[in-house]
Amino acid sequence: MSNPAGTPREITRRQMLRRIGLTALVAGPAAGVLSACATSGGNSAASPTASASASAVSAANPFGVVADSPLEVVIFKGGLGDSYATDVHEPLYKKTFPGASVKHVATQQIAQTLQPRFAGGDVPDFIANSGTDLMDMGALQAEDQLLDLTPLFDAPSIDDPSKKVRDTVVPGTIESGLIAGKPYILNYVFTGYGLWYNSKLFQEKGWTPPKTFDEFKTLCEIIKGAGLTPYAYAGKNAAYYQYWMILISAAKLEGNQVLLDIDNLADGAWTRDSVKQSAAAWAEIGKFMEKSYEGLIHTEVQTRQNQDKVALYPSGSWLENEQKANTPDSFEYAVTPTPSLTAADKMPFEAIRAAAGEPYIIPSKGKNTAGGLEYARIMLSKEGAKGFTEKSGSLTVVVGAAEGLPLSPGLKSVADAQTAAGANIVTYSSFENWYKELETELRKQTNSLMFGRITADEFCANMQKKADSVKADSSITKQNRTV
Amino acid sequence: MRLGDGGLAAGRLSAKARMYGFVISFLAVPLVLYVVFVISPYVQAFYISLTNWRGVSASPQFIGLENFTRLLDDDVFWAAVRHHGLLLLAMPLITIAIALFFAFLLNLGGGSKGGTMTGVRGSKFYRVVYFFPQVLAVAVVGVLFQAIYRPDSTGVLNGLLSMVGFKEPVGWLINTDLALWSIMGVLVWQAVGFYVVLFSAGMSAIPRDVFEAAALDGAGRFRLFFSVTLPLIWDTIQVGWVYLGIAAFDAFALVQVLSVDRGGPDNATTVLPLEIWRSAFTFSKFGYASAMGVALFFLTITFAALSLRVTRRERIEL
């Protein structure tokens, strides 16, 4: 998933000029007019990969990292910050290989920073591919630019060499990073999604989080009477927070199959009854939202919630950390699952969307791929994961790594919700990464639906039309998922 | 270059050659730079538009005109083209009208004093103030207008409106009918200052005695403006028109920063440069993005050629 926690979209003039420059300079082998073109040069730099970094493979060094080989790590510096890398993982790597130099690059524009480097063949060894401007990983994989992470998951765990890394992570983690059936993406952060509210305010006013959409509407009326906006999301740059909720409700009604079918671009997936009912129910809730929220960005809406002007807000478990500086003492974050659509829903009310998120990738044509794998193995150790949770305030996919850590109210609420959900987990959506065009269209249509410009039926029809056109587009590599 | 080869014919040649050598030596460097940094990217973009390059491989696949046939069915592309049409019609007209009005006031609006035409009182001060927006970076302007256009009562405009009694805040950028006009407002606001200066320069180049003669014949300010000033600075206006028209094909930065979900709501504000950027960097469809770029290239030069032809007029010799 693309967690753009704290990813404002303002751009500076310089970045804009650089982007324009890149577009203008999108170069190709112009029939021999010039040899220095953007599309050439990728092949020549592609060869010196594993051969250069062949070192003795041992239980402690399962990938055969050359001890003094330099490592370049590119971290998306968004809501999670980058101190988890500079203060935890990179020092741990240097502790293992004291002779190696680690180059740290922090950026908010992953694609703008790295796309030219991929085209030129000079790629880093490890990438946190996140944010609004993340790189299209389906496209990268299709061009053989990503390293297959199977050796990572089959390697022995740092904490217990008798266990493989794949047995130390939350079930579903590896599956969430599959492209064309192979794990190319390490989704590292454990994220729970739902409706967030101020538990202190709700307690004080005697409000309880709704379990059905009928209760939801009744509660919205009550909250509106109290002078608050009952429910809101940021239409300007975070419409996807809302479409997650629509998809969750559809999945609760029909089961995860509907999300799998949407990911697989199955015919008529968007026009199914479950999606229609969910869209219609959420459009009703949208009527409680002031029109102005379509023009606000996520931090503006989140700040209004911290000021107790907005009661319920859809988001994921990074929210508490992102708002840390703005949260007053009278505000304590808590999360509740999305309400049930009908009494006959396939999944109970307690079901939540929980997913391994924050994609990390290793370029296949990097100079130190073994180092990249080792770096990932360090991240998946208990020490690495615990340090990550401490620095970033987010849980990781490493089982039991947060044990003994004092958790904040919001994080504890996520952990409780996860326990209550048990096996009833709404699955993630892969189309968000696979088919960015479909994702962009969904944002557009979600705003249209929630702010009352189209009906639920039109929403479904428009989305189905876009899904069909993506399916028919031969330049887009199609993906498939079965779990 | 062979110089001083002797003989009469060679002597004539060498004079010619020397002249060409002089000219070529001055032109060579800029020409090479222009070819490398302007012409060659264009040529390459034309080539990439015929491929399905996704931006990361070294070997794009040639697919002929498929990208262009797909453009024909692309609603978003046509929405963007329509918006350029509207910007092209309205933006230069509004900007030039306002700029001419201000420039006239600054230079000639004060009437005749002691035999010479002067501007309104404080015109030197206004001239500086009008130029301010031009000095600000686009990003700064974008952030500024985010606050000005904010759709709830905390927005500057909505705050002012509520003070004079309008209770319901206006959705400057969220109303699909209003959003593009709001963005056009920013473009005009930013451009006017420059054209005031440009037209002022044009007006100050007009000999004062022309105005005096007209004034003696009894022409008022209105008549002075339409019958004397306007025809005499027509060339300058024409240049301004082409500049503004080309600017109407851009608007990328402001739309990107100000609009809902980059080009929304419901495609209401999207422009071609934004769609090119999105296709390339979000969808990784560099081939398709280049096809849009080629379309934009032809739109722009068609406009420039047309407007230069249409506005061509007999030059008035002074």
PDB file of C-alpha atoms in Angstrom, chain B residues 120-279:
ATOM      1  CA  VAL B 120      -2.374  59.468 -12.361  1.00  0.00           C
ATOM      2  CA  ARG B 121      -1.048  60.617  -9.014  1.00  0.00           C
ATOM      3  CA  GLY B 122       1.301  58.081  -7.388  1.00  0.00           C
ATOM      4  CA  SER B 123       1.832  56.233 -10.665  1.00  0.00           C
ATOM      5  CA  LYS B 124       5.460  55.450  -9.860  1.00  0.00           C
ATOM      6  CA  PHE B 125       4.396  53.720  -6.668  1.00  0.00           C
ATOM      7  CA  TYR B 126       1.662  51.728  -8.414  1.00  0.00           C
ATOM      8  CA  ARG B 127       4.065  50.644 -11.115  1.00  0.00           C
ATOM      9  CA  VAL B 128       6.217  48.917  -8.448  1.00  0.00           C
ATOM     10  CA  VAL B 129       3.227  47.407  -6.680  1.00  0.00           C
ATOM     11  CA  TYR B 130       1.806  45.944  -9.897  1.00  0.00           C
ATOM     12  CA  PHE B 131       5.079  44.218 -10.550  1.00  0.00           C
ATOM     13  CA  PHE B 132       5.206  42.411  -7.178  1.00  0.00           C
ATOM     14  CA  PRO B 133       3.302  39.245  -8.225  1.00  0.00           C
ATOM     15  CA  GLN B 134       5.717  38.790 -11.116  1.00  0.00           C
ATOM     16  CA  VAL B 135       8.648  38.596  -8.696  1.00  0.00           C
ATOM     17  CA  LEU B 136       7.102  35.831  -6.580  1.00  0.00           C
ATOM     18  CA  ALA B 137       7.938  32.222  -7.401  1.00  0.00           C
ATOM     19  CA  VAL B 138       5.040  30.127  -8.709  1.00  0.00           C
ATOM     20  CA  ALA B 139       5.208  27.867  -5.665  1.00  0.00           C
ATOM     21  CA  VAL B 140       4.888  30.872  -3.353  1.00  0.00           C
ATOM     22  CA  VAL B 141       1.900  32.119  -5.327  1.00  0.00           C
ATOM     23  CA  GLY B 142       0.367  28.645  -5.092  1.00  0.00           C
ATOM     24  CA  VAL B 143       0.730  28.443  -1.347  1.00  0.00           C
ATOM     25  CA  LEU B 144      -0.551  32.010  -0.988  1.00  0.00           C
ATOM     26  CA  PHE B 145      -3.694  31.261  -2.954  1.00  0.00           C
ATOM     27  CA  GLN B 146      -4.268  28.008  -1.078  1.00  0.00           C
ATOM     28  CA  ALA B 147      -4.949  30.200   1.919  1.00  0.00           C
ATOM     29  CA  ILE B 148      -6.859  32.802  -0.106  1.00  0.00           C
ATOM     30  CA  TYR B 149      -9.150  30.237  -1.749  1.00  0.00           C
ATOM     31  CA  ARG B 150      -9.562  27.864   1.225  1.00  0.00           C
ATOM     32  CA  PRO B 151     -13.129  26.598   0.926  1.00  0.00           C
ATOM     33  CA  ASP B 152     -14.252  27.090   4.518  1.00  0.00           C
ATOM     34  CA  SER B 153     -14.571  30.216   6.611  1.00  0.00           C
ATOM     35  CA  THR B 154     -10.845  30.194   7.419  1.00  0.00           C
ATOM     36  CA  GLY B 155     -10.052  31.147   3.813  1.00  0.00           C
ATOM     37  CA  VAL B 156      -9.088  34.766   3.179  1.00  0.00           C
ATOM     38  CA  LEU B 157     -11.736  35.438   0.518  1.00  0.00           C
ATOM     39  CA  ASN B 158     -14.450  33.553   2.386  1.00  0.00           C
ATOM     40  CA  GLY B 159     -13.510  35.369   5.590  1.00  0.00           C
ATOM     41  CA  LEU B 160     -13.920  38.719   3.841  1.00  0.00           C
ATOM     42  CA  LEU B 161     -17.184  37.614   2.240  1.00  0.00           C
ATOM     43  CA  SER B 162     -18.597  36.493   5.582  1.00  0.00           C
ATOM     44  CA  MET B 163     -17.754  39.926   7.025  1.00  0.00           C
ATOM     45  CA  VAL B 164     -19.966  41.586   4.456  1.00  0.00           C
ATOM     46  CA  GLY B 165     -22.795  39.180   5.122  1.00  0.00           C
ATOM     47  CA  PHE B 166     -22.327  36.137   2.891  1.00  0.00           C
ATOM     48  CA  LYS B 167     -22.944  33.219   5.242  1.00  0.00           C
ATOM     49  CA  GLU B 168     -22.249  30.299   2.929  1.00  0.00           C
ATOM     50  CA  PRO B 169     -18.516  29.967   2.082  1.00  0.00           C
ATOM     51  CA  VAL B 170     -17.740  29.814  -1.653  1.00  0.00           C
ATOM     52  CA  GLY B 171     -15.981  26.668  -2.883  1.00  0.00           C
ATOM     53  CA  TRP B 172     -13.529  28.505  -5.107  1.00  0.00           C
ATOM     54  CA  LEU B 173     -11.618  25.388  -6.036  1.00  0.00           C
ATOM     55  CA  ILE B 174     -14.166  22.663  -5.210  1.00  0.00           C
ATOM     56  CA  ASN B 175     -17.075  23.906  -7.294  1.00  0.00           C
ATOM     57  CA  THR B 176     -16.625  22.228 -10.669  1.00  0.00           C
ATOM     58  CA  ASP B 177     -17.995  25.286 -12.513  1.00  0.00           C
ATOM     59  CA  LEU B 178     -15.830  27.748 -10.649  1.00  0.00           C
ATOM     60  CA  ALA B 179     -12.516  25.940 -10.118  1.00  0.00           C
ATOM     61  CA  LEU B 180     -10.896  26.677 -13.489  1.00  0.00           C
ATOM     62  CA  TRP B 181     -11.901  30.333 -13.295  1.00  0.00           C
ATOM     63  CA  SER B 182     -10.375  30.573  -9.840  1.00  0.00           C
ATOM     64  CA  ILE B 183      -7.096  29.221 -11.176  1.00  0.00           C
ATOM     65  CA  MET B 184      -7.326  31.555 -14.152  1.00  0.00           C
ATOM     66  CA  GLY B 185      -7.737  34.402 -11.686  1.00  0.00           C
ATOM     67  CA  VAL B 186      -4.364  33.539 -10.175  1.00  0.00           C
ATOM     68  CA  LEU B 187      -2.744  33.380 -13.622  1.00  0.00           C
ATOM     69  CA  VAL B 188      -4.125  36.803 -14.512  1.00  0.00           C
ATOM     70  CA  TRP B 189      -3.158  38.271 -11.138  1.00  0.00           C
ATOM     71  CA  GLN B 190       0.366  37.073 -11.642  1.00  0.00           C
ATOM     72  CA  ALA B 191       0.717  38.187 -15.264  1.00  0.00           C
ATOM     73  CA  VAL B 192      -0.834  41.647 -15.196  1.00  0.00           C
ATOM     74  CA  GLY B 193       2.191  43.361 -13.634  1.00  0.00           C
ATOM     75  CA  PHE B 194       4.532  42.284 -16.386  1.00  0.00           C
ATOM     76  CA  TYR B 195       2.220  43.459 -19.148  1.00  0.00           C
ATOM     77  CA  VAL B 196       1.650  46.796 -17.421  1.00  0.00           C
ATOM     78  CA  VAL B 197       5.393  47.329 -17.639  1.00  0.00           C
ATOM     79  CA  LEU B 198       5.519  46.081 -21.238  1.00  0.00           C
ATOM     80  CA  PHE B 199       2.676  48.307 -22.398  1.00  0.00           C
ATOM     81  CA  SER B 200       4.022  51.253 -20.423  1.00  0.00           C
ATOM     82  CA  ALA B 201       7.267  50.934 -22.349  1.00  0.00           C
ATOM     83  CA  GLY B 202       5.268  50.842 -25.585  1.00  0.00           C
ATOM     84  CA  MET B 203       3.302  53.926 -24.604  1.00  0.00           C
ATOM     85  CA  SER B 204       6.318  55.929 -23.542  1.00  0.00           C
ATOM     86  CA  ALA B 205       7.801  55.265 -26.988  1.00  0.00           C
ATOM     87  CA  ILE B 206       4.935  57.165 -28.599  1.00  0.00           C
ATOM     88  CA  PRO B 207       5.982  60.771 -29.300  1.00  0.00           C
ATOM     89  CA  ARG B 208       4.256  63.183 -26.954  1.00  0.00           C
ATOM     90  CA  ASP B 209       3.308  65.594 -29.718  1.00  0.00           C
ATOM     91  CA  VAL B 210       0.983  63.003 -31.215  1.00  0.00           C
ATOM     92  CA  PHE B 211      -1.090  63.114 -28.054  1.00  0.00           C
ATOM     93  CA  GLU B 212      -0.860  66.858 -27.830  1.00  0.00           C
ATOM     94  CA  ALA B 213      -2.073  67.242 -31.377  1.00  0.00           C
ATOM     95  CA  ALA B 214      -4.959  64.916 -30.671  1.00  0.00           C
ATOM     96  CA  ALA B 215      -5.749  66.706 -27.423  1.00  0.00           C
ATOM     97  CA  LEU B 216      -5.725  70.074 -29.218  1.00  0.00           C
ATOM     98  CA  ASP B 217      -8.215  68.659 -31.679  1.00  0.00           C
ATOM     99  CA  GLY B 218     -10.454  67.975 -28.717  1.00  0.00           C
ATOM    100  CA  ALA B 219      -9.973  64.212 -28.155  1.00  0.00           C
ATOM    101  CA  GLY B 220     -10.907  63.034 -24.648  1.00  0.00           C
ATOM    102  CA  ARG B 221      -9.099  60.266 -22.756  1.00  0.00           C
ATOM    103  CA  PHE B 222     -11.403  57.632 -24.176  1.00  0.00           C
ATOM    104  CA  ARG B 223     -10.742  58.772 -27.735  1.00  0.00           C
ATOM    105  CA  LEU B 224      -7.007  59.155 -26.999  1.00  0.00           C
ATOM    106  CA  PHE B 225      -6.839  55.566 -25.852  1.00  0.00           C
ATOM    107  CA  PHE B 226      -8.780  53.884 -28.644  1.00  0.00           C
ATOM    108  CA  SER B 227      -7.785  56.049 -31.587  1.00  0.00           C
ATOM    109  CA  VAL B 228      -4.210  56.940 -30.738  1.00  0.00           C
ATOM    110  CA  THR B 229      -2.628  54.733 -28.072  1.00  0.00           C
ATOM    111  CA  LEU B 230      -4.042  51.358 -29.070  1.00  0.00           C
ATOM    112  CA  PRO B 231      -3.066  51.508 -32.777  1.00  0.00           C
ATOM    113  CA  LEU B 232       0.393  52.767 -31.917  1.00  0.00           C
ATOM    114  CA  ILE B 233       1.251  49.955 -29.505  1.00  0.00           C
ATOM    115  CA  TRP B 234      -0.433  47.214 -31.516  1.00  0.00           C
ATOM    116  CA  ASP B 235       2.867  45.420 -32.088  1.00  0.00           C
ATOM    117  CA  THR B 236       3.508  45.198 -28.365  1.00  0.00           C
ATOM    118  CA  ILE B 237       0.005  43.892 -27.702  1.00  0.00           C
ATOM    119  CA  GLN B 238       0.484  41.274 -30.374  1.00  0.00           C
ATOM    120  CA  VAL B 239       3.654  40.037 -28.693  1.00  0.00           C
ATOM    121  CA  GLY B 240       1.894  40.006 -25.331  1.00  0.00           C
ATOM    122  CA  TRP B 241      -0.942  38.016 -26.859  1.00  0.00           C
ATOM    123  CA  VAL B 242       1.405  35.303 -28.109  1.00  0.00           C
ATOM    124  CA  TYR B 243       3.255  35.129 -24.782  1.00  0.00           C
ATOM    125  CA  LEU B 244       0.002  34.819 -22.842  1.00  0.00           C
ATOM    126  CA  GLY B 245      -1.355  32.252 -25.274  1.00  0.00           C
ATOM    127  CA  ILE B 246       1.697  30.094 -24.764  1.00  0.00           C
ATOM    128  CA  ALA B 247       1.362  30.567 -20.999  1.00  0.00           C
ATOM    129  CA  ALA B 248      -2.218  29.309 -21.341  1.00  0.00           C
ATOM    130  CA  PHE B 249      -0.784  26.006 -22.527  1.00  0.00           C
ATOM    131  CA  ASP B 250       1.090  25.620 -19.265  1.00  0.00           C
ATOM    132  CA  ALA B 251      -0.599  26.411 -15.911  1.00  0.00           C
ATOM    133  CA  PHE B 252       0.928  23.164 -14.601  1.00  0.00           C
ATOM    134  CA  ALA B 253       2.299  24.411 -11.301  1.00  0.00           C
ATOM    135  CA  LEU B 254      -0.786  26.264 -10.156  1.00  0.00           C
ATOM    136  CA  VAL B 255      -3.163  23.445 -11.060  1.00  0.00           C
ATOM    137  CA  GLN B 256      -0.864  20.936  -9.381  1.00  0.00           C
ATOM    138  CA  VAL B 257      -0.699  22.930  -6.146  1.00  0.00           C
ATOM    139  CA  LEU B 258      -4.188  24.405  -5.967  1.00  0.00           C
ATOM    140  CA  SER B 259      -6.678  21.970  -7.471  1.00  0.00           C
ATOM    141  CA  VAL B 260      -8.502  19.143  -5.711  1.00  0.00           C
ATOM    142  CA  ASP B 261      -6.685  15.842  -6.241  1.00  0.00           C
ATOM    143  CA  ARG B 262      -4.463  17.375  -8.945  1.00  0.00           C
ATOM    144  CA  GLY B 263      -6.747  18.418 -11.750  1.00  0.00           C
ATOM    145  CA  GLY B 264     -10.090  17.809 -10.063  1.00  0.00           C
ATOM    146  CA  PRO B 265     -12.768  17.894  -8.943  1.00  0.00           C
ATOM    147  CA  ASP B 266     -13.942  15.577 -11.730  1.00  0.00           C
ATOM    148  CA  ASN B 267     -11.207  16.717 -14.167  1.00  0.00           C
ATOM    149  CA  ALA B 268     -12.561  20.265 -13.893  1.00  0.00           C
ATOM    150  CA  THR B 269      -9.152  21.932 -13.838  1.00  0.00           C
ATOM    151  CA  THR B 270      -6.761  19.507 -15.474  1.00  0.00           C
ATOM    152  CA  VAL B 271      -4.299  20.703 -18.116  1.00  0.00           C
ATOM    153  CA  LEU B 272      -2.073  18.850 -20.561  1.00  0.00           C
ATOM    154  CA  PRO B 273       1.266  19.389 -18.786  1.00  0.00           C
ATOM    155  CA  LEU B 274      -0.289  17.908 -15.632  1.00  0.00           C
ATOM    156  CA  GLU B 275      -1.599  14.876 -17.517  1.00  0.00           C
ATOM    157  CA  ILE B 276       1.785  14.433 -19.194  1.00  0.00           C
ATOM    158  CA  TRP B 277       3.447  14.527 -15.807  1.00  0.00           C
ATOM    159  CA  ARG B 278       0.920  12.102 -14.326  1.00  0.00           C
ATOM    160  CA  SER B 279       1.160   9.642 -17.231  1.00  0.00           C
TER     161      SER B 279
END
